[in-house]
PDB file of C-alpha atoms in Angstrom:
ATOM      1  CA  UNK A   1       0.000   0.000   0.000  1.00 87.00           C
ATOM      2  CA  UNK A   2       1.331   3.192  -1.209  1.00 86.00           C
ATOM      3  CA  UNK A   3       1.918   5.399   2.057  1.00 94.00           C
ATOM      4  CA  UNK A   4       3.799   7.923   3.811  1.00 97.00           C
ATOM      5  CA  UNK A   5       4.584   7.053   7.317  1.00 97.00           C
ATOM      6  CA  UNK A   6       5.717   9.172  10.097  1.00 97.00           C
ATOM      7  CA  UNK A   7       6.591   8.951  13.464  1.00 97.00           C
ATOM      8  CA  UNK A   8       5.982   9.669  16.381  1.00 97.00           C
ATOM      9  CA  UNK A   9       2.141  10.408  16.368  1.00 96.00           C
ATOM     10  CA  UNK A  10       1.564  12.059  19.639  1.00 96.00           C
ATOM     11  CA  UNK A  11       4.277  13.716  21.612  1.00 95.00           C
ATOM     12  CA  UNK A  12       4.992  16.446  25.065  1.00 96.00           C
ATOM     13  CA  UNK A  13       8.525  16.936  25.412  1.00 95.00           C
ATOM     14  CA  UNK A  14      10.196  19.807  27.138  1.00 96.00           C
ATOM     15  CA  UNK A  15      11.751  23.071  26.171  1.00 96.00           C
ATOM     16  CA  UNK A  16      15.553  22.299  24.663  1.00 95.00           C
ATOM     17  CA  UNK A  17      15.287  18.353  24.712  1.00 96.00           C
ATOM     18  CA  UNK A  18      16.071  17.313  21.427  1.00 96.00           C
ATOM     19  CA  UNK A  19      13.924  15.280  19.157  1.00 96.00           C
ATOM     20  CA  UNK A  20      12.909  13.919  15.806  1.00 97.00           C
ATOM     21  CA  UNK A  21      10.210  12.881  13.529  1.00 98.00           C
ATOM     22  CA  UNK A  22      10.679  10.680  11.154  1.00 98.00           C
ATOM     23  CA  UNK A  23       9.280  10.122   7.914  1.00 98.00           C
ATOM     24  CA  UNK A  24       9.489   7.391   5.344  1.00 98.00           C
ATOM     25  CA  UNK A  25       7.393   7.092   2.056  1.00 97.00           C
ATOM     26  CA  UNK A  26       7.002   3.784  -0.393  1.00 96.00           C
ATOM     27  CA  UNK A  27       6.116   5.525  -4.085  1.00 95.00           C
ATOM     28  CA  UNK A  28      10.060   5.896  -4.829  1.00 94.00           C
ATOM     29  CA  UNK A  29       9.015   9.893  -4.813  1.00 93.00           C
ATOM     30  CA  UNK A  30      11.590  12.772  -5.682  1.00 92.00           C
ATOM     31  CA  UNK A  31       9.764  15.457  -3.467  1.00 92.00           C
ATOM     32  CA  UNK A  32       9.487  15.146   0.046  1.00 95.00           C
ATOM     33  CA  UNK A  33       8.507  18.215   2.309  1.00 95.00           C
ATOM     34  CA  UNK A  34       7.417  19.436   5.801  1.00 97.00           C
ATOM     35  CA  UNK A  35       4.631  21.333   6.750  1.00 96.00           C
ATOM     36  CA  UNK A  36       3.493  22.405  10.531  1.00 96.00           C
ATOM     37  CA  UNK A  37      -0.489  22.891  10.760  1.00 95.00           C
ATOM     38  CA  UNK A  38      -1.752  25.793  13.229  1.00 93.00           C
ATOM     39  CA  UNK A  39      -5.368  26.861  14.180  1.00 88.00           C
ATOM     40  CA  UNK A  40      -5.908  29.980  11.596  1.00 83.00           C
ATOM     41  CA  UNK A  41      -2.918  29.264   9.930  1.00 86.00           C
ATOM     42  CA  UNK A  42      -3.544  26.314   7.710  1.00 86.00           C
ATOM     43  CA  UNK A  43      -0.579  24.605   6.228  1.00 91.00           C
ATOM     44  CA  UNK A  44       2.935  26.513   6.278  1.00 93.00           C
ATOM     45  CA  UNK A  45       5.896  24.565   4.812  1.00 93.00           C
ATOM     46  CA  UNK A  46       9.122  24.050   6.844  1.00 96.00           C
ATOM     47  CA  UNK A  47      11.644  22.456   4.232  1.00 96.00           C
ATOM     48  CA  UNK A  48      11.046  20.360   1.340  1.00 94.00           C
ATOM     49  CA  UNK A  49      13.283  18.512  -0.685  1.00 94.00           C
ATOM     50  CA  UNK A  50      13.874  17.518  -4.658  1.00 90.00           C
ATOM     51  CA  UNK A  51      16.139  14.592  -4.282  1.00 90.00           C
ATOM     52  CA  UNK A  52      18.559  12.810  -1.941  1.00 93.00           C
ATOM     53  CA  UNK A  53      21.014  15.261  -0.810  1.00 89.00           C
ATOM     54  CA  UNK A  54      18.703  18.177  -1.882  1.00 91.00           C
ATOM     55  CA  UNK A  55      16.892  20.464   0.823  1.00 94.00           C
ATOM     56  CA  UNK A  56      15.890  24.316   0.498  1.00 93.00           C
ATOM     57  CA  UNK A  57      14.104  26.213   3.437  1.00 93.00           C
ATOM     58  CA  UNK A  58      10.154  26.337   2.812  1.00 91.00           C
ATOM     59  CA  UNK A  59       8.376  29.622   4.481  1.00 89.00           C
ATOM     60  CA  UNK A  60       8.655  28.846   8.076  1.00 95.00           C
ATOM     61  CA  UNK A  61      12.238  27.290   8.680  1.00 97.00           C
ATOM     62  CA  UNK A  62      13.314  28.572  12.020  1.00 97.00           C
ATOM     63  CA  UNK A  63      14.125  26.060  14.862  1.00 97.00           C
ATOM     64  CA  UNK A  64      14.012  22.988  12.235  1.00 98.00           C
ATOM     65  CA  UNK A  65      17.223  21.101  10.587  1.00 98.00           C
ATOM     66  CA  UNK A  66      16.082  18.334   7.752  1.00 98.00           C
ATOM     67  CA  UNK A  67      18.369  15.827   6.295  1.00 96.00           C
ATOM     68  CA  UNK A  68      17.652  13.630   3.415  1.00 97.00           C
ATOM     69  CA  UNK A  69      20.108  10.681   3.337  1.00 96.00           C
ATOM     70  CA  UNK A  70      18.113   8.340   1.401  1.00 96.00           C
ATOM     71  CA  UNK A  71      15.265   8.931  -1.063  1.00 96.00           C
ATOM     72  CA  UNK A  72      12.476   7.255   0.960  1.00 97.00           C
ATOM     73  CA  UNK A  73      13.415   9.233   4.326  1.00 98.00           C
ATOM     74  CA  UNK A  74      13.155  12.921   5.321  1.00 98.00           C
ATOM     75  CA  UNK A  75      13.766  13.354   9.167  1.00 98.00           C
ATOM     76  CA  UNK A  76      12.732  16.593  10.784  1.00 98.00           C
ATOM     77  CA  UNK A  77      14.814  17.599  13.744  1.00 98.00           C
ATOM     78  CA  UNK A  78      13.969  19.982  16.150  1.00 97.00           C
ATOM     79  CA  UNK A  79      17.216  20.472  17.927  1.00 95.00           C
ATOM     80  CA  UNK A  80      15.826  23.110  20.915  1.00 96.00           C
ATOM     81  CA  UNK A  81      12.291  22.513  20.821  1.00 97.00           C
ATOM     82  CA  UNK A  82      10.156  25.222  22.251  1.00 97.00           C
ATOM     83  CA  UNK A  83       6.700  26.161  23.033  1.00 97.00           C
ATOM     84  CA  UNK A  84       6.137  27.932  19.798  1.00 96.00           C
ATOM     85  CA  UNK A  85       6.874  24.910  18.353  1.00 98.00           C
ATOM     86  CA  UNK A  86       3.761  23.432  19.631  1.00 97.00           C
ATOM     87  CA  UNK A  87       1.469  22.312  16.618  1.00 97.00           C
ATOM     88  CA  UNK A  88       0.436  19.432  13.946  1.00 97.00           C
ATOM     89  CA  UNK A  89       3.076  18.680  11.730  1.00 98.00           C
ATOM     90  CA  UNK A  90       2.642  16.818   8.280  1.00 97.00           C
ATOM     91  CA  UNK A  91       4.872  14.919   5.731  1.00 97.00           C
ATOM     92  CA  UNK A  92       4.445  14.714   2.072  1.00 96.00           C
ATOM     93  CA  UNK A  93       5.587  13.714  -0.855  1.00 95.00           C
ATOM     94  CA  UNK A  94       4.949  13.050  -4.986  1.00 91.00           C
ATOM     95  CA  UNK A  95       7.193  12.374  -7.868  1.00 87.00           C
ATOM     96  CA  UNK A  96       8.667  15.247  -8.468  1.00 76.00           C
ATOM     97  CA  UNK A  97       7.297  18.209  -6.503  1.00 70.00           C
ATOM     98  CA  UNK A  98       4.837  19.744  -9.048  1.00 67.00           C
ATOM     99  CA  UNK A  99       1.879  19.403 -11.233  1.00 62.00           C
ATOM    100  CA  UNK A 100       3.719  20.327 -14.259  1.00 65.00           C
ATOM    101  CA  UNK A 101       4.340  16.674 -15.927  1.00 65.00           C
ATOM    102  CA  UNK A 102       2.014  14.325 -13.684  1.00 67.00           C
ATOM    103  CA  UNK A 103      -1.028  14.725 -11.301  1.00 69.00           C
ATOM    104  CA  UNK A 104       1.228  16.411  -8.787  1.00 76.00           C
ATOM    105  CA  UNK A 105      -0.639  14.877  -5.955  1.00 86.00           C
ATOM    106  CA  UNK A 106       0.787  14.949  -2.465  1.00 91.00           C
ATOM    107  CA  UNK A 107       0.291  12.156  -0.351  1.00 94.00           C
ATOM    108  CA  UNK A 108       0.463  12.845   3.405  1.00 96.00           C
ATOM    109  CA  UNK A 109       1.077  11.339   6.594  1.00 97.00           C
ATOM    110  CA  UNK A 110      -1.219  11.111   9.313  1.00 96.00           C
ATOM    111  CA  UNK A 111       0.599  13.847  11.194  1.00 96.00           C
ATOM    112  CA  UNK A 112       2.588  14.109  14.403  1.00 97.00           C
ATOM    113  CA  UNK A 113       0.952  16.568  16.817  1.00 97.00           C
ATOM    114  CA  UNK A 114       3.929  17.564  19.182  1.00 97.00           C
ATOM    115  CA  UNK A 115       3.390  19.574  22.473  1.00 97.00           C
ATOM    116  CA  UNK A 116       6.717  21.620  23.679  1.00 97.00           C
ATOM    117  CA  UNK A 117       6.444  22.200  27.625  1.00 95.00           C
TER     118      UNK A 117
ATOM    119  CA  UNK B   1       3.387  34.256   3.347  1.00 38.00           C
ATOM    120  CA  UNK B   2       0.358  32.702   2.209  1.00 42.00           C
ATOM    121  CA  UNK B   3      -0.908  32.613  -1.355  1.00 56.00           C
ATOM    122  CA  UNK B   4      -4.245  31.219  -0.736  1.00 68.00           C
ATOM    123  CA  UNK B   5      -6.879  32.605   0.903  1.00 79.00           C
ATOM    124  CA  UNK B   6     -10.107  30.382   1.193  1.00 83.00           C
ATOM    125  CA  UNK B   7     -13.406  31.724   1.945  1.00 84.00           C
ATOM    126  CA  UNK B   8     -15.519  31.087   3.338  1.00 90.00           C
ATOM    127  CA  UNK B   9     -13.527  29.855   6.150  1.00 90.00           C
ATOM    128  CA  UNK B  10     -16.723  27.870   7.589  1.00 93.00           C
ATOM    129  CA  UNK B  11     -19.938  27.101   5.912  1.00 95.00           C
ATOM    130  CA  UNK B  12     -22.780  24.567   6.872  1.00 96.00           C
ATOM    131  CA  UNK B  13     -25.394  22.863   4.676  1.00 96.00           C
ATOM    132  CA  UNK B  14     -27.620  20.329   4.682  1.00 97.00           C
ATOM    133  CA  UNK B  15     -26.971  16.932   3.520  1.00 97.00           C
ATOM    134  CA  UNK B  16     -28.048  17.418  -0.647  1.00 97.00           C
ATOM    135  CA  UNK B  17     -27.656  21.104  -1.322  1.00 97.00           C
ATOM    136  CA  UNK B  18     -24.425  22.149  -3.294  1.00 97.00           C
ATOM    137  CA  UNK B  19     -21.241  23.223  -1.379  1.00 97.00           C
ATOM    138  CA  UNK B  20     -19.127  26.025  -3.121  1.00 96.00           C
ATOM    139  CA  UNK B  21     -15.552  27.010  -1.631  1.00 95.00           C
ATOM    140  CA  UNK B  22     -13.373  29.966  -3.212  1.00 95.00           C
ATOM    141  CA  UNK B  23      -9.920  30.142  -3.217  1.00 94.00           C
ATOM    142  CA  UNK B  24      -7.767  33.560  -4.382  1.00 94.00           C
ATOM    143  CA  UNK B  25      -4.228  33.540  -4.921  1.00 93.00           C
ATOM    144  CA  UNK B  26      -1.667  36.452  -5.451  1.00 90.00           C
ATOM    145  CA  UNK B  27       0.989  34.985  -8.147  1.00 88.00           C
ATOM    146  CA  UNK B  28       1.101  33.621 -11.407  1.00 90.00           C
ATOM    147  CA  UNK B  29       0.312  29.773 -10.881  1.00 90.00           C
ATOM    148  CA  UNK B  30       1.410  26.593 -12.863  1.00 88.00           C
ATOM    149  CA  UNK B  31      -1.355  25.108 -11.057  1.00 90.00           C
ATOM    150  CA  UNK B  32      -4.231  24.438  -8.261  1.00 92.00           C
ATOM    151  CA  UNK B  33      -5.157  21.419  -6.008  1.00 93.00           C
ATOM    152  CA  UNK B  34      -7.633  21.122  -3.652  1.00 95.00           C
ATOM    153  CA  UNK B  35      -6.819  18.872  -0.738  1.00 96.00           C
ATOM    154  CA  UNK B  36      -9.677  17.514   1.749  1.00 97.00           C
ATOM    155  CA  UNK B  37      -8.616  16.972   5.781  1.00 96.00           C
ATOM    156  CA  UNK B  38     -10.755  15.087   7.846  1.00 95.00           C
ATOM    157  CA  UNK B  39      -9.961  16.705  11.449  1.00 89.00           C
ATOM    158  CA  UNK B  40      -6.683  15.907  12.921  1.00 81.00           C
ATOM    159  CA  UNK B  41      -6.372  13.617   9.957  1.00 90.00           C
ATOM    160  CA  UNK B  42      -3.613  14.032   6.905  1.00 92.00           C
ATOM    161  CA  UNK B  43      -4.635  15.484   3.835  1.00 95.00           C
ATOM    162  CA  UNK B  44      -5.820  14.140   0.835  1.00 95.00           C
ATOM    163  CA  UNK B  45      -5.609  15.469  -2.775  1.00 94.00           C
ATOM    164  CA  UNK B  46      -8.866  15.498  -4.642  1.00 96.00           C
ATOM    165  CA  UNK B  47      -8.096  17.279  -8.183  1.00 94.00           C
ATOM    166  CA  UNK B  48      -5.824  19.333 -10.384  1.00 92.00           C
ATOM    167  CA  UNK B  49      -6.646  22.107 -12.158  1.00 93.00           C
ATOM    168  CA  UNK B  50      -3.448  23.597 -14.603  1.00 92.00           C
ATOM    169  CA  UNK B  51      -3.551  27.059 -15.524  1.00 92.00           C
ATOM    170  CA  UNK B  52      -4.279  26.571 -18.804  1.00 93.00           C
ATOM    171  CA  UNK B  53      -7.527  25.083 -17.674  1.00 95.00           C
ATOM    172  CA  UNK B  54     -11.188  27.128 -17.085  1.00 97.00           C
ATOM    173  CA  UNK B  55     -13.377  24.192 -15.728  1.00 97.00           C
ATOM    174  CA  UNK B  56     -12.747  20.172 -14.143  1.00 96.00           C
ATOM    175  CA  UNK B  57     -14.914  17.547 -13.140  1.00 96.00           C
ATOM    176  CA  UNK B  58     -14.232  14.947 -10.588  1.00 95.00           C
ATOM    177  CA  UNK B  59     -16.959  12.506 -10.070  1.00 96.00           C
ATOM    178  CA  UNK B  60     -19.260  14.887  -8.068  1.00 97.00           C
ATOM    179  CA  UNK B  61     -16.655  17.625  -7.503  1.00 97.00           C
ATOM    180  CA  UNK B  62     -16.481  20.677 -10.119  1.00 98.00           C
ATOM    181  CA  UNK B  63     -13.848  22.934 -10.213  1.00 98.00           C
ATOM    182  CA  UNK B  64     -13.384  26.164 -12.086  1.00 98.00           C
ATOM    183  CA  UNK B  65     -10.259  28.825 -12.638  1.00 97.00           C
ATOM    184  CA  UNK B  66      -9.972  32.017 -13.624  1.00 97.00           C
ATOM    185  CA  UNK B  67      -6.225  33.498 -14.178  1.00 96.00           C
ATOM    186  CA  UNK B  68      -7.677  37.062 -14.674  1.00 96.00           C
ATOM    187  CA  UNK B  69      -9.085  37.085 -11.122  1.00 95.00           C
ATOM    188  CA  UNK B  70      -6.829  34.915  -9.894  1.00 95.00           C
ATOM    189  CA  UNK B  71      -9.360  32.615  -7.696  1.00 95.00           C
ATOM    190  CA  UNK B  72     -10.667  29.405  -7.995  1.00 96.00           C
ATOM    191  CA  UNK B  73     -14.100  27.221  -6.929  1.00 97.00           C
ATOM    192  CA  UNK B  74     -14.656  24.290  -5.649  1.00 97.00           C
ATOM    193  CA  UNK B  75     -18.515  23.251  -5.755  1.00 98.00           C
ATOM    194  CA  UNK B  76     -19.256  19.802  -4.112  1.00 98.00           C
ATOM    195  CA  UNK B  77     -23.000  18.396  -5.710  1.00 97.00           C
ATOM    196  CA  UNK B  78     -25.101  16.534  -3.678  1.00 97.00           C
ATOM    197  CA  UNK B  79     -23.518  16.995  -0.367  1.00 97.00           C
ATOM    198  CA  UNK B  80     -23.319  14.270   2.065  1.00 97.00           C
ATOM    199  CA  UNK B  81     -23.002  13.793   5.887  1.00 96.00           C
ATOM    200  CA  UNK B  82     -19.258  11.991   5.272  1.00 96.00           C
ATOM    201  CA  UNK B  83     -18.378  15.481   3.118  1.00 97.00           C
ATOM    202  CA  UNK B  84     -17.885  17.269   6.372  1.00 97.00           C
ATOM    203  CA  UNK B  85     -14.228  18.351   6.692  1.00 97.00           C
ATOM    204  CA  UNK B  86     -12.051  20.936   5.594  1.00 95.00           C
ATOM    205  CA  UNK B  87     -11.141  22.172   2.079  1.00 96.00           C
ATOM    206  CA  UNK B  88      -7.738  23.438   1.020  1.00 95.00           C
ATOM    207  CA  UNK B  89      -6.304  24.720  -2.205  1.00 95.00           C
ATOM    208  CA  UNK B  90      -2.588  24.812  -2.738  1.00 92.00           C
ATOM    209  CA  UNK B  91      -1.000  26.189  -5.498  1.00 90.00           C
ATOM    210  CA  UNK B  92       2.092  25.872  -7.351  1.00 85.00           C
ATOM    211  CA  UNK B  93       3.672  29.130  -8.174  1.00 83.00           C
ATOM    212  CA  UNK B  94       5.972  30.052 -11.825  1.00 82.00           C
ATOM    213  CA  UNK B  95       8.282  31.083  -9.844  1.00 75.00           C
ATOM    214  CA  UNK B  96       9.939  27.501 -10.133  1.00 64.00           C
ATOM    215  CA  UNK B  97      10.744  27.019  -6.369  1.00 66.00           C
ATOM    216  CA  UNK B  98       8.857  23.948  -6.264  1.00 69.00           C
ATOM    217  CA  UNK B  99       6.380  25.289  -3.329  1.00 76.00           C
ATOM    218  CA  UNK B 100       3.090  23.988  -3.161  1.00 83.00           C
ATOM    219  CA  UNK B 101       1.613  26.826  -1.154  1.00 86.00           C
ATOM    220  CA  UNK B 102      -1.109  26.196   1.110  1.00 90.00           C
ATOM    221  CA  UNK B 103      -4.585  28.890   2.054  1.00 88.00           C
ATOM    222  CA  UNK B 104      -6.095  28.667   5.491  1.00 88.00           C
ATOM    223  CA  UNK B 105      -8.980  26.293   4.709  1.00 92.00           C
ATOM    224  CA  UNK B 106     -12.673  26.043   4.815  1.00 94.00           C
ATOM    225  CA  UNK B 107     -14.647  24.114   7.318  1.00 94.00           C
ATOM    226  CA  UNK B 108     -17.349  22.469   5.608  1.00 97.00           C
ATOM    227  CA  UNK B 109     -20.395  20.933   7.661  1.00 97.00           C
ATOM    228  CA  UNK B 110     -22.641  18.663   5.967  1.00 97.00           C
ATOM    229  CA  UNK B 111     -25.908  17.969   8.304  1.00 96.00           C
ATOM    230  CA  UNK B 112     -27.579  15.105   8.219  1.00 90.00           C
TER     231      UNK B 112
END
């Protein structure tokens, strides 16, 4: 089953401890990005990537580091979490990161809804 | 910054009457999506629209989009109970940074 899968799903951590969310797709896609969900806010992107080895800063990079090793993984580390980093946080990914040559779908993970104490 | 703006950003029917969503943008788009979220729930893409395109159909889902104006509908026919959620467009700017860009949503309730 085609899927994007991230973890963890729920959780509180403290101000400064580190931590990361993984995410791991199956559809061999080129494009994998980040977005954090707030009330109001709807969907702002973090990073995104076009390839292994690839990242550029999305609209709301602050407080995030992203690596992508391998083409099915995107880890998002938060290395000094804070409060403000409290919110609903989404991976995606499709072939190549546009609509321009195929249906430019983005499939998403369930989300990982983090609370920074 | 944002480049779509949906509106209305809440909107409640009853289960058969039509459901119509607008989306406005500020920059010269490749393309449109429109993404559904069930709450708390990741989202899922219902249909493309390119900019060389006026009008799409998607099973009961219509979409139109106008360049000039820069905005896009979404009109749901036939609305049903399991049609509540909320409705996103994302577009994909010319600028070529490979961005899909996100509005705020609208919350659509379908009552039974």
């Amino acid at each position: 089953e085609a899927q994007v899968t991230q973890n963890p799903r729920y959780l509180i951590t403290v101000t400064g401890k580190k931590l990361t969310v993984t995410c791991s797709q199956n559809m061999n896609h080129e494009y994998m990005s980040w977005y954090r969900q707030d009330p109001g806010l709807g969907l702002r992107q973090i990073y995104y990537s076009m390839n292994v080895e690839v990242t550029d800063k999305g609209d709301v990079p602050e407080g995030y580091k992203v690596s992508r090793k391998e083409k099915r993984n995107f880890p998002l580390i938060l290395e000094s979490p804070s409060p403000n980093q409290t919110s609903l946080y989404f991976c995606a990914s499709s072939l190549d990161g546009s609509g321009r040559t195929n249906t430019g779908e983005l499939f998403f993970g369930e989300g990982s809804r983090l609370t920074v104490l | 910054s944002q480049q779509g703006e949906e509106d209305p950003q809440a909107l409640s029917i009853q289960e058969g009457e039509n459901a119509t969503m607008n989306c406005s943008y500020k920059t010269s788009i490749n393309n449109l999506q429109w993404y559904r979220q069930n709450s708390g729930r990741g989202l899922v893409h219902l249909i493309l629209i390119r900019s060389n395109e006026r009008e799409k159909h998607s099973g009961r889902l219509r979409v139109t989009l106008d360049t000039s104006k820069k905005s896009s509908s979404l009109l749901i026919t036939a609305s049903r109970a399991a049609d509540t959620a909320s409705y996103f467009c994302a577009t994909d700017p010319t600028s070529g940074t490979y961005k899909y860009i996100f509005g705020t949503g609208t919350r659509l309730k379908v009552l039974a």
